[in-house]
Coordinates of C-alpha atoms in Angstrom, one line a residue:
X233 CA 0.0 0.0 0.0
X234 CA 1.2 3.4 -1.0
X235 CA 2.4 5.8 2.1
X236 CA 1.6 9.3 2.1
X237 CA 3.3 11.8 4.7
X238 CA 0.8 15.0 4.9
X239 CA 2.4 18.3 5.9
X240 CA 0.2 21.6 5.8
X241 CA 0.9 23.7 2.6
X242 CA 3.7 27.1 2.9
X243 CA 1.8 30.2 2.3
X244 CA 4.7 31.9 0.8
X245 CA 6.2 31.0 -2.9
X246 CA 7.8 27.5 -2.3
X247 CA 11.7 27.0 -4.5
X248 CA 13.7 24.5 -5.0
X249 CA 17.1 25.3 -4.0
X250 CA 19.8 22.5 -5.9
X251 CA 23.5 22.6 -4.3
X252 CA 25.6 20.8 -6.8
X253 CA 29.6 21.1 -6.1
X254 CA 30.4 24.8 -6.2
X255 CA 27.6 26.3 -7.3
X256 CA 23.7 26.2 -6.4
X257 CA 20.1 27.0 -8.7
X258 CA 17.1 28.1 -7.8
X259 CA 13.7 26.7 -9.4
X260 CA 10.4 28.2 -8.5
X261 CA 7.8 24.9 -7.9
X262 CA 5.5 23.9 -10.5
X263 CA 2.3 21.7 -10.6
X264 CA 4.3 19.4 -12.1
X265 CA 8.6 18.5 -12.2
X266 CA 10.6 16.2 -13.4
X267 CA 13.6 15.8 -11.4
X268 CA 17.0 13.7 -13.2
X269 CA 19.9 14.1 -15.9
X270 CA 19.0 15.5 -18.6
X271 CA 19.6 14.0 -22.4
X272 CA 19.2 14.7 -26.0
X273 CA 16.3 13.4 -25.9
X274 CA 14.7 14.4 -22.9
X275 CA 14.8 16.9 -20.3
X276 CA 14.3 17.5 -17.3
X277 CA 13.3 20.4 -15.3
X278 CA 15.3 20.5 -12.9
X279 CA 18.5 19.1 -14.7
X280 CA 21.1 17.7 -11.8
X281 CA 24.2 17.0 -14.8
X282 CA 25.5 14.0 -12.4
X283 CA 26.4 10.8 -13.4
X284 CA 25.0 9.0 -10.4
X285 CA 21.7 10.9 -11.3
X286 CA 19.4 8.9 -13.3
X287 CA 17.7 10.1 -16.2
X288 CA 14.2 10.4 -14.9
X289 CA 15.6 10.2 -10.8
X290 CA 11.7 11.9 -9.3
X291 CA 8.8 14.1 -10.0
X292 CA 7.5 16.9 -7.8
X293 CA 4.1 17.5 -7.8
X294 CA 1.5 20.4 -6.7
X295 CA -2.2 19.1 -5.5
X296 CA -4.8 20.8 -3.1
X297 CA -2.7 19.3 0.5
X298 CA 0.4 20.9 -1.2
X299 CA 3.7 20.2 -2.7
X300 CA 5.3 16.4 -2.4
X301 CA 8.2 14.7 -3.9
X302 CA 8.3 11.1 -6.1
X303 CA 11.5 9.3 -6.3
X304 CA 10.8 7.0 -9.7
X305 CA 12.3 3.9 -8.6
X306 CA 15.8 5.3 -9.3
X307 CA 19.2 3.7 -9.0
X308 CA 20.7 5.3 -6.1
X309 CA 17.4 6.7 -4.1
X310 CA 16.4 9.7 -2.6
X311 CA 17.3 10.8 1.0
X312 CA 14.8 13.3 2.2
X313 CA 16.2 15.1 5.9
X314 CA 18.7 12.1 5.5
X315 CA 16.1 9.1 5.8
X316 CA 16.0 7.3 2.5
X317 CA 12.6 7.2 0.7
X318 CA 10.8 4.0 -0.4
X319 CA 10.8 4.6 -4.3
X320 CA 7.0 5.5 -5.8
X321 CA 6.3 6.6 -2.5
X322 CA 4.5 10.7 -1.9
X323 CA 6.3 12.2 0.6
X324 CA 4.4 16.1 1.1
X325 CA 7.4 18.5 1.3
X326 CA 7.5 21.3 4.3
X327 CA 9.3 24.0 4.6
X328 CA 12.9 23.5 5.2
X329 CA 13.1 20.1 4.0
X330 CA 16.6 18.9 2.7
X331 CA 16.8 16.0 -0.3
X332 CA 19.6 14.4 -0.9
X333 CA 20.7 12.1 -3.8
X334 CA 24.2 10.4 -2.9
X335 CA 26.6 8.7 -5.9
X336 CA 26.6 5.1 -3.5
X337 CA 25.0 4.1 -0.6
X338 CA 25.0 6.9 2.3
X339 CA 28.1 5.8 4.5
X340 CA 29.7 5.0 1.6
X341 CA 28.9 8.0 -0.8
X342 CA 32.2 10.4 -2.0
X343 CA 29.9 12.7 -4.0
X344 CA 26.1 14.2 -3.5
X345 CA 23.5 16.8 -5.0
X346 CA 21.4 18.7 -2.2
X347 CA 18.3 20.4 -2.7
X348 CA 16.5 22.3 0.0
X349 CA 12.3 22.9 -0.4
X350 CA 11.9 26.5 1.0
X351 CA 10.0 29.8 1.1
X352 CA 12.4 31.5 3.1
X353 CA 15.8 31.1 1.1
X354 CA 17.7 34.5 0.8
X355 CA 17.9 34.6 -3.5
X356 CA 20.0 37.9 -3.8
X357 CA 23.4 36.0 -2.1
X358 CA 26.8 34.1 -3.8
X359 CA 28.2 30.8 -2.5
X360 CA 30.7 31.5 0.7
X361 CA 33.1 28.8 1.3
X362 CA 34.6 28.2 4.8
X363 CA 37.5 25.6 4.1
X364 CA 38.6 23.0 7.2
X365 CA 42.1 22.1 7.7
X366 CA 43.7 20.5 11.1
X367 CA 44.9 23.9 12.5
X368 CA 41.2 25.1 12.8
X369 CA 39.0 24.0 16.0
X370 CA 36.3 25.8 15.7
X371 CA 34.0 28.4 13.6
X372 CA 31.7 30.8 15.6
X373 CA 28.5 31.2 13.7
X374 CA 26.0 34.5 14.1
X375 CA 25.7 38.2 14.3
X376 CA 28.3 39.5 16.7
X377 CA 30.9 37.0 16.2
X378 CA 33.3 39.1 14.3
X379 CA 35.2 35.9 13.3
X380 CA 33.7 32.5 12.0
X381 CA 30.6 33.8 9.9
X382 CA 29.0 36.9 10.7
X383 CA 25.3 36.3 9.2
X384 CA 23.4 40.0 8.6
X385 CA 19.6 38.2 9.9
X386 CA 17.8 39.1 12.3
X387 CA 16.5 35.5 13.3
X388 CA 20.3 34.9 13.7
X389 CA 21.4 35.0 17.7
X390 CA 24.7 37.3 18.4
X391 CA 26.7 34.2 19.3
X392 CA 24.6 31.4 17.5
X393 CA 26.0 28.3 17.3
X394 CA 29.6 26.8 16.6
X395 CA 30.9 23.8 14.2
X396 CA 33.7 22.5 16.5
X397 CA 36.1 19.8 15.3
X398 CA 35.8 16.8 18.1
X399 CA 37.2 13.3 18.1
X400 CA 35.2 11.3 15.8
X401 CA 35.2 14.5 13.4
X402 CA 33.3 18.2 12.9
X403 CA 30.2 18.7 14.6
X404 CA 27.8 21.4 15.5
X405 CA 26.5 23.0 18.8
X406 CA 24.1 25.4 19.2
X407 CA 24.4 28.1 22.0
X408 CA 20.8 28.4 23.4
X409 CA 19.8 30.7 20.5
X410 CA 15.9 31.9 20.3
X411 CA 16.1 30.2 16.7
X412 CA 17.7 27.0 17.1
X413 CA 19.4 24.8 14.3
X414 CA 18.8 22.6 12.3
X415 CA 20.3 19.5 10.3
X416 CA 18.7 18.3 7.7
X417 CA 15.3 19.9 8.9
X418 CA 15.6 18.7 12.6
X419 CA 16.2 20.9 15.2
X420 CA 19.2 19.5 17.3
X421 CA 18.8 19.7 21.2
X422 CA 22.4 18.5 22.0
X423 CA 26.1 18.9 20.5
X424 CA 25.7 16.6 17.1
X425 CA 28.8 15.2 14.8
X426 CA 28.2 15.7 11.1
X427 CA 28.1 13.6 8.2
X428 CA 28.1 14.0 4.6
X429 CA 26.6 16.1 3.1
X430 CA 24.3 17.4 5.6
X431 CA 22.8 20.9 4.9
X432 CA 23.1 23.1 8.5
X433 CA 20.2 25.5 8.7
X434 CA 21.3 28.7 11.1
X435 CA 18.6 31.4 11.1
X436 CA 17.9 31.2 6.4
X437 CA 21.6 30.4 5.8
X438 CA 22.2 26.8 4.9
X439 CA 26.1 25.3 5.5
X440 CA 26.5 22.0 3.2
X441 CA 29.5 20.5 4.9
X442 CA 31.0 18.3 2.7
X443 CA 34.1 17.0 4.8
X444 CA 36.9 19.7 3.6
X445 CA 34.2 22.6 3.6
X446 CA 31.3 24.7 4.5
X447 CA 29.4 25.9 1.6
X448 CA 26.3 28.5 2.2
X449 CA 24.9 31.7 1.2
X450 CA 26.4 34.7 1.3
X451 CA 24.9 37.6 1.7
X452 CA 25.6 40.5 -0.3
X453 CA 26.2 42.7 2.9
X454 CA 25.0 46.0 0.0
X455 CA 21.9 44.6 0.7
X456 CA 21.4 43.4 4.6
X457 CA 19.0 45.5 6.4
X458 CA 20.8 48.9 7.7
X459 CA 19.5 48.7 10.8
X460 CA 21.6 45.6 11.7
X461 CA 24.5 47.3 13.9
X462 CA 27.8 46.4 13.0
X463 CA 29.4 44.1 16.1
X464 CA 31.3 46.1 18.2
X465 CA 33.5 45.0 20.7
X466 CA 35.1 46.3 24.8
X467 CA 38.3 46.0 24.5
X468 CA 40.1 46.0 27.8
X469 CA 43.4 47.1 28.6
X470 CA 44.5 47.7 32.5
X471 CA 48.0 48.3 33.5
X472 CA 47.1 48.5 37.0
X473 CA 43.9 49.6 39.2
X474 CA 45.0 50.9 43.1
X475 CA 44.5 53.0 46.1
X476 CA 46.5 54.7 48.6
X477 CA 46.2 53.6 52.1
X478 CA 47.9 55.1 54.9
X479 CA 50.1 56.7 52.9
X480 CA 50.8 53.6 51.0
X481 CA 49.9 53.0 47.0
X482 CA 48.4 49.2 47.1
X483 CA 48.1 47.2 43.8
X484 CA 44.3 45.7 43.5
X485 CA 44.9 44.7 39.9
X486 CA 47.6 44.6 37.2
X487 CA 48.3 43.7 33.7
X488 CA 44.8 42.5 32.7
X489 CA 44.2 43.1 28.4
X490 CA 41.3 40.8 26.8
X491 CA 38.6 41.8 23.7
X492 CA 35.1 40.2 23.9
X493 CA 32.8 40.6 21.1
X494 CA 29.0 41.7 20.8
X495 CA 26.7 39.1 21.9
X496 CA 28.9 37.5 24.5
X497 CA 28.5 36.6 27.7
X498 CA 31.0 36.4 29.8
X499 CA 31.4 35.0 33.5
X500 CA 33.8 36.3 36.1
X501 CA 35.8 34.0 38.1
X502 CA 38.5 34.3 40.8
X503 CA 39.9 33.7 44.0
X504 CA 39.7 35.2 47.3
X505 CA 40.5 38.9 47.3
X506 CA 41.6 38.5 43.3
X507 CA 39.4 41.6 42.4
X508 CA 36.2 40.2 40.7
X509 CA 34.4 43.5 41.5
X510 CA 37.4 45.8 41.4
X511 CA 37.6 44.7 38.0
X512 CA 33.8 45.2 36.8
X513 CA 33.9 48.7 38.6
X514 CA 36.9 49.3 36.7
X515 CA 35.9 48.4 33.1
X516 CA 32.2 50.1 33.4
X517 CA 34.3 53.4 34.2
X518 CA 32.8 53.5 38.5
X519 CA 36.7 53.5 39.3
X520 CA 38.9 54.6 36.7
X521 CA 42.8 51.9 36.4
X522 CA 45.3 53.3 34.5
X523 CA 45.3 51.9 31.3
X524 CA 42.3 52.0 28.3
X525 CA 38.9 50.5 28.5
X526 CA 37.1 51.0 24.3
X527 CA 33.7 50.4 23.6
X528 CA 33.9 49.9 20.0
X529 CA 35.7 53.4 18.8
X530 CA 34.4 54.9 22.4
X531 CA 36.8 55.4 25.2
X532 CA 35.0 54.4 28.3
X533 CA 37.3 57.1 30.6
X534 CA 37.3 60.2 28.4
X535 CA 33.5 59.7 27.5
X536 CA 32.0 58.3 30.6
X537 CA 29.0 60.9 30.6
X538 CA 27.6 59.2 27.0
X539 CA 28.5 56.2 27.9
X540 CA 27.2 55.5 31.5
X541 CA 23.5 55.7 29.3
X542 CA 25.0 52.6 27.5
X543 CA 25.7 50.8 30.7
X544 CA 23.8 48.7 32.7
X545 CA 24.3 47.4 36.5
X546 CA 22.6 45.2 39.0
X547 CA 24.3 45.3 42.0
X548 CA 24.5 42.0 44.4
X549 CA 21.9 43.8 46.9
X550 CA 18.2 44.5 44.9
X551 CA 17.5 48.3 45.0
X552 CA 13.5 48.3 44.3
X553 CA 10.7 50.0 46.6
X554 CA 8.2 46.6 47.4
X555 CA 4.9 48.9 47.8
X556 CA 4.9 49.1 44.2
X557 CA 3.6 46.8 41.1
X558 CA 6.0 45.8 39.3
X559 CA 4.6 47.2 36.1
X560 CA 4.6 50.6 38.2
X561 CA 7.9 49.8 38.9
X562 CA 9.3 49.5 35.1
X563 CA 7.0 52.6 33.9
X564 CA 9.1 55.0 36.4
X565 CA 12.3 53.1 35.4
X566 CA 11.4 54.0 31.9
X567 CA 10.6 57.5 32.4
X568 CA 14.2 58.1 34.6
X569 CA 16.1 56.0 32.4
X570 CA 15.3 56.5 28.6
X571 CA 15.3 59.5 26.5
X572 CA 13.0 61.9 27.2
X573 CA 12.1 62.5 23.4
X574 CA 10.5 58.6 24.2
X575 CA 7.1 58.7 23.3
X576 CA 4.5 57.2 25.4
X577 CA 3.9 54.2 22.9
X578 CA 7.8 53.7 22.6
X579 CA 8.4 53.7 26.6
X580 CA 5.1 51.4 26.8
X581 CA 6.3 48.7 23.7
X582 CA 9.7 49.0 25.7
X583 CA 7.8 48.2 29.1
X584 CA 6.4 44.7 27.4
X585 CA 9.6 43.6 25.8
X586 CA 11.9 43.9 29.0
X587 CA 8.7 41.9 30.5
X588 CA 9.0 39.3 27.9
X589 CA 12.6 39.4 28.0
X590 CA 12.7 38.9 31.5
X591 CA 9.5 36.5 31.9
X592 CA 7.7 38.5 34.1
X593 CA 4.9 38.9 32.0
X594 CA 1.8 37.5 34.0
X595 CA 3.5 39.3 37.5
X596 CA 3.5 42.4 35.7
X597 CA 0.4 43.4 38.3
X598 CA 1.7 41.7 41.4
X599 CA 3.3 44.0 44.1
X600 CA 7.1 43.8 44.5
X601 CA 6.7 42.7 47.9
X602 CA 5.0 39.9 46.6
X603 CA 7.4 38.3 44.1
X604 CA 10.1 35.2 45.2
X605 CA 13.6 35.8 45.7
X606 CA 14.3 34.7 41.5
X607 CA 10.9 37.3 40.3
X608 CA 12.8 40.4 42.5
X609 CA 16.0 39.7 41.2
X610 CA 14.5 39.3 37.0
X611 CA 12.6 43.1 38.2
X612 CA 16.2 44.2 39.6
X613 CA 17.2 43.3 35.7
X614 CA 14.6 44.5 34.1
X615 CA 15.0 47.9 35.7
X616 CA 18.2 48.4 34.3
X617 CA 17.5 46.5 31.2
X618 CA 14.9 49.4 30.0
X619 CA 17.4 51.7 29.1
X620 CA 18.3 49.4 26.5
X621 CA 22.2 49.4 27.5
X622 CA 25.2 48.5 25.0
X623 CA 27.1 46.2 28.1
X624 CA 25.3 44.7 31.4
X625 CA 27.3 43.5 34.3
X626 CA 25.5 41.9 37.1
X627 CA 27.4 41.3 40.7
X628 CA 26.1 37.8 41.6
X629 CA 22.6 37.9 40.3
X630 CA 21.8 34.1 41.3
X631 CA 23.1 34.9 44.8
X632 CA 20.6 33.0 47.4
X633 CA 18.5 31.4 44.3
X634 CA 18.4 27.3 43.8
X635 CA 19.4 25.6 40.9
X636 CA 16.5 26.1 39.2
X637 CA 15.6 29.6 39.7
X638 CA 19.4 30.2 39.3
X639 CA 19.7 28.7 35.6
X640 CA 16.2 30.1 34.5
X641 CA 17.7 33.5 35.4
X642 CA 20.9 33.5 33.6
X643 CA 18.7 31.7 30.6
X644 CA 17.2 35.3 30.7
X645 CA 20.7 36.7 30.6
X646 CA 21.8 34.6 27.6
X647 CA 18.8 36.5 26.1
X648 CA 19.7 39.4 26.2
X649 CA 23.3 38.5 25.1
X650 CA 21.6 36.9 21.9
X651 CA 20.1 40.5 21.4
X652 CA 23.7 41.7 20.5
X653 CA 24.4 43.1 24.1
X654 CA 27.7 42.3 25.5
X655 CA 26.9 40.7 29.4
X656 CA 29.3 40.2 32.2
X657 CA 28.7 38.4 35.5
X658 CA 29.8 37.2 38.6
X659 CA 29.2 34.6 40.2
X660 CA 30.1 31.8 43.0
X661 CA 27.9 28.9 41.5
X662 CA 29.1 28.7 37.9
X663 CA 28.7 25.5 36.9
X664 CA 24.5 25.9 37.4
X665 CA 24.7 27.3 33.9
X666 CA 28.3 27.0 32.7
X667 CA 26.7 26.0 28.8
X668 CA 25.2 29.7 28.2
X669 CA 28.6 31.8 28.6
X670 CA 31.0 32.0 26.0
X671 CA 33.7 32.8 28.1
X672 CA 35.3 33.4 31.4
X673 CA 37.7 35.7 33.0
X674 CA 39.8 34.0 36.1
X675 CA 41.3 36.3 38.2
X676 CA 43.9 35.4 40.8
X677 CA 45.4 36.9 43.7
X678 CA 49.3 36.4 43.5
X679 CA 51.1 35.4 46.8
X680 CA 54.1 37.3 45.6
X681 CA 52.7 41.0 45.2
X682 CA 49.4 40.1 47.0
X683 CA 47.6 41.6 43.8
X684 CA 44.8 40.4 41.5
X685 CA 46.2 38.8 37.6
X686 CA 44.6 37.6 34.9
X687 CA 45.1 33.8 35.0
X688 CA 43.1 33.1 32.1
X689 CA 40.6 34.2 29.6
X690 CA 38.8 32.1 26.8
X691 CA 36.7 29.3 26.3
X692 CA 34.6 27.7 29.2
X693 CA 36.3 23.7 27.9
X694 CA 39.4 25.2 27.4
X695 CA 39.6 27.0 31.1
X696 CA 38.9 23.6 32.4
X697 CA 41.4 22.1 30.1
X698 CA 44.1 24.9 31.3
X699 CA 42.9 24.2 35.0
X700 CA 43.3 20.7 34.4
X701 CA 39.8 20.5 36.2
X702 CA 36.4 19.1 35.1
X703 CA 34.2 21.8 36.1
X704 CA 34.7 25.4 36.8
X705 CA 34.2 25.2 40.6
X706 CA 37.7 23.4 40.3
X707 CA 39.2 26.3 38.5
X708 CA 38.5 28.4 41.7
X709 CA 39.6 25.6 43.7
X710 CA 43.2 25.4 42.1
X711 CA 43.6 29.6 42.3
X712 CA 42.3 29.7 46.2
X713 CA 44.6 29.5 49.3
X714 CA 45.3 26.4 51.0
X715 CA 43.9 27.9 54.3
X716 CA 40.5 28.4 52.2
X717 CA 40.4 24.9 51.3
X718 CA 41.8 26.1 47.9
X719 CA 45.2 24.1 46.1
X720 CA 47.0 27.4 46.3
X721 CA 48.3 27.6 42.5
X722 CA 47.4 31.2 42.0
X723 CA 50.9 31.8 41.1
X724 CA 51.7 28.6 39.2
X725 CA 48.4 29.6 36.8
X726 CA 49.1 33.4 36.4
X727 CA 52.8 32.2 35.5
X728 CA 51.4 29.3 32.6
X729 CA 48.8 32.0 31.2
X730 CA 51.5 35.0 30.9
X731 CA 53.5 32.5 29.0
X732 CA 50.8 31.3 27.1
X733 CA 49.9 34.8 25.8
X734 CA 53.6 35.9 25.2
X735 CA 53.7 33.0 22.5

């Protein structure tokens, strides 16, 4: 008996879009296709030119429950989101779906023809090729990467996803974006290797990995949207942050130079005393270091007046009046806060997005005093969130929160981050949520000088890898004093890193 798969009918104009080596077509769907290798004699529609094509390979057709697919009993099949298809069997095409015809069985195949069914397929782009070779571990993917590729689409997260290469080969992992992605039509919830031929959908760009490359879409950037901002990054550079006491200058910090890119969010680690907050107060201009903070082409120092609009802070200790609702509380936030050329309708669409943002939605009536300890904390955020800043720090927001509470707040977080903004936070329960930050600053407090060092900044796997540790509590663990149950390395690590960075 003949199966039919039923999926509902795109609304938009449905293409085929046909991958093929270095190049890629476009063919607007018929009523009726032919789908093969064309020949003197006949033609076919869409005309694949491959050997391991056969002549008359499938047939798409258009009826009233919408566009499906045929495979005609040919030679080497049809894979449709990487599942072959019985031959003569309808299979009803939705949007997104990825066919595949291979020159040999799947595991086996060295060649392959892809062709996406979409109504959302960016026409007015050239093919960008990322090529693989063994120096390269991994390709950031999104808006605010400004490495890997920088995608100009608004569906696309700041900090997206990665292809990473791993042990059994290159795989993908999506970074909590709002969007997700998707292999071969299949949203994956987990890190996933690749194989094949298998067509990565990021936001409407489509990477065909083919085992030496990444082919997609390219964007002319002439014609992305000019509202999308270009990524702009803080680059920090402290010679030294300290105070006199008793007539005595004492080093808090010294030597501490990173860049982090929009969209990142970033934890702070460190060790007793090692200057976790001393540093944040330092790079959002509260307590000027010697040295150069730069928001994009902004100095921080020289232009703190403008820039303390684009700067955002929730302190550990919550700083909201209780007798008031908490929409109450985010109206006079909005009035203090954002321009006062706001209209009422902007400050009010404003109101509801921080309330999305934050998920505070159906509390937006309750009185502060009213709200758990994880609700108060998400209002604290929101109240500084309305001015729409460029950077956020936070000084332990999941302070006195459980698990649960803690990593549904910093899910919050990575939302914003995903909005472009670049985030920083402290925190003493990092691994709760260690899988939403990007990457992490360790501080530690030298024996020697008895002054905070940057002992490492990067990845959250590589700091564990540096620490030789399997979680990030054990990178505090290896920087903190003996006498504070700690290994007492903070030397040792601020020694390895220098070195690393003088390479």
């Amino acid at each position: 008996m003949e199966k039919t798969m039923i999926m509902p009918k795109s609304l938009m104009e449905e293409k085929l879009f046909v991958f093929t080596g270095n190049d890629f077509n476009s063919y607007d769907v018929k009523s009726f296709m032919t789908v093969g290798r064309s020949t003197e004699k006949q033609k076919a529609d869409v005309d694949l030119r491959a050997k391991f094509v056969s002549r008359a390979h499938g047939e798409i057709y258009r009826d009233a429950s919408g566009v499906f697919y045929v495979d005609v009993n040919s030679t080497n099949g049809t894979y449709v989101n990487g599942l072959k298809l019985p031959p003569k069997t309808k299979y009803y095409l939705k949007d997104g779906d990825v066919l595949h015809i291979f020159n040999d069985d799947k595991k086996a195949a060295t060649e392959f023809i892809c062709m996406i069914f979409s109504s959302n397929f960016p026409c007015d782009s050239e093919i960008g090729r990322i090529e693989i070779d063994n120096s390269m571990a991994e390709i950031n993917i999104g808006r605010g990467v400004g490495r890997g590729a920088v995608l100009q689409d608004r569906t696309v997260s700041a900090n997206h996803a990665s292809f990473f290469s791993a042990k059994l080969g290159w795989a993908v992992v999506d970074h909590n974006s709002l969007n997700g992605v998707y292999i071969n039509n299949v949203r994956i919830t987990h890190p996933s290797y690749l194989s094949f031929g298998d067509c990565v959908r990021i936001g409407t760009t489509h990477f065909i990995y083919d085992g030496k490359k990444f082919l997609y879409q390219k964007v002319n950037t002439a014609l992305a949207s000019s509202a999308e901002a270009s990524p702009v990054t803080l680059d920090i550079h402290i010679e030294h942050r300290s105070v006199w006491q008793r007539a005595r200058k004492l080093m808090l910090l010294q030597n501490i130079n990173m860049t982090i890119q929009s969209g990142e969010m970033v934890l702070i680690l460190g060790g007793s005393g090692a200057g976790k907050t001393t540093f944040m107060n330092a790079v959002m201009g509260y307590e000027k270091a010697e040295g150069k903070i730069m928001h994009g082409d902004t100095d921080i120092y020289e232009d703190f007046e403008s820039m303390k609009y684009k700067i955002g802070f929730v302190p550990q200790q919550d700083l909201i009046r209780t007798s008031d609702s908490v929409y109450d509380t985010l109206s006079n936030a909005a009035e203090m806060k954002m321009p006062q050329s706001t209209s009422k309708e902007e400050r009010a669409a404003r109101i509801e997005k921080v309330l999305e943002t934050l998920g505070l939605q159906r509390e937006r009536n309750s009185l502060v005093s009213k709200l758990s300890g994880g609700q108060k904390k998400r209002l604290s955020i929101a109240v500084e969130y309305i001015a729409n800043p460029s950077l956020f720090f936070l000084d332990e927001p999941d302070s006195g929160l459980d698990g649960i509470m803690s990593k549904s707040l910093m899910q919050n977080l990575r939302n914003i981050a995903d909005e472009g903004k670049i985030v920083m936070v402290i925190s003493h329960a990092p691994d709760r949520a260690s899988e939403l930050f990007n990457k992490v600053v360790v501080l530690a407090k030298s024996v020697q000088d008895n002054c905070g060092h940057l002992a490492f900044f990067g990845g959250i796997q590589e700091a564990k890898d540096f620490f030789e540790t399997d979680s990030l509590e054990g990178v505090v663990k290896r920087i903190n004093r003996a006498d504070e149950g700690g290994d007492g390395l903070s030397d040792f690590y601020i020694q390895k890193y220098s070195e690393r960075m003088a390479k």
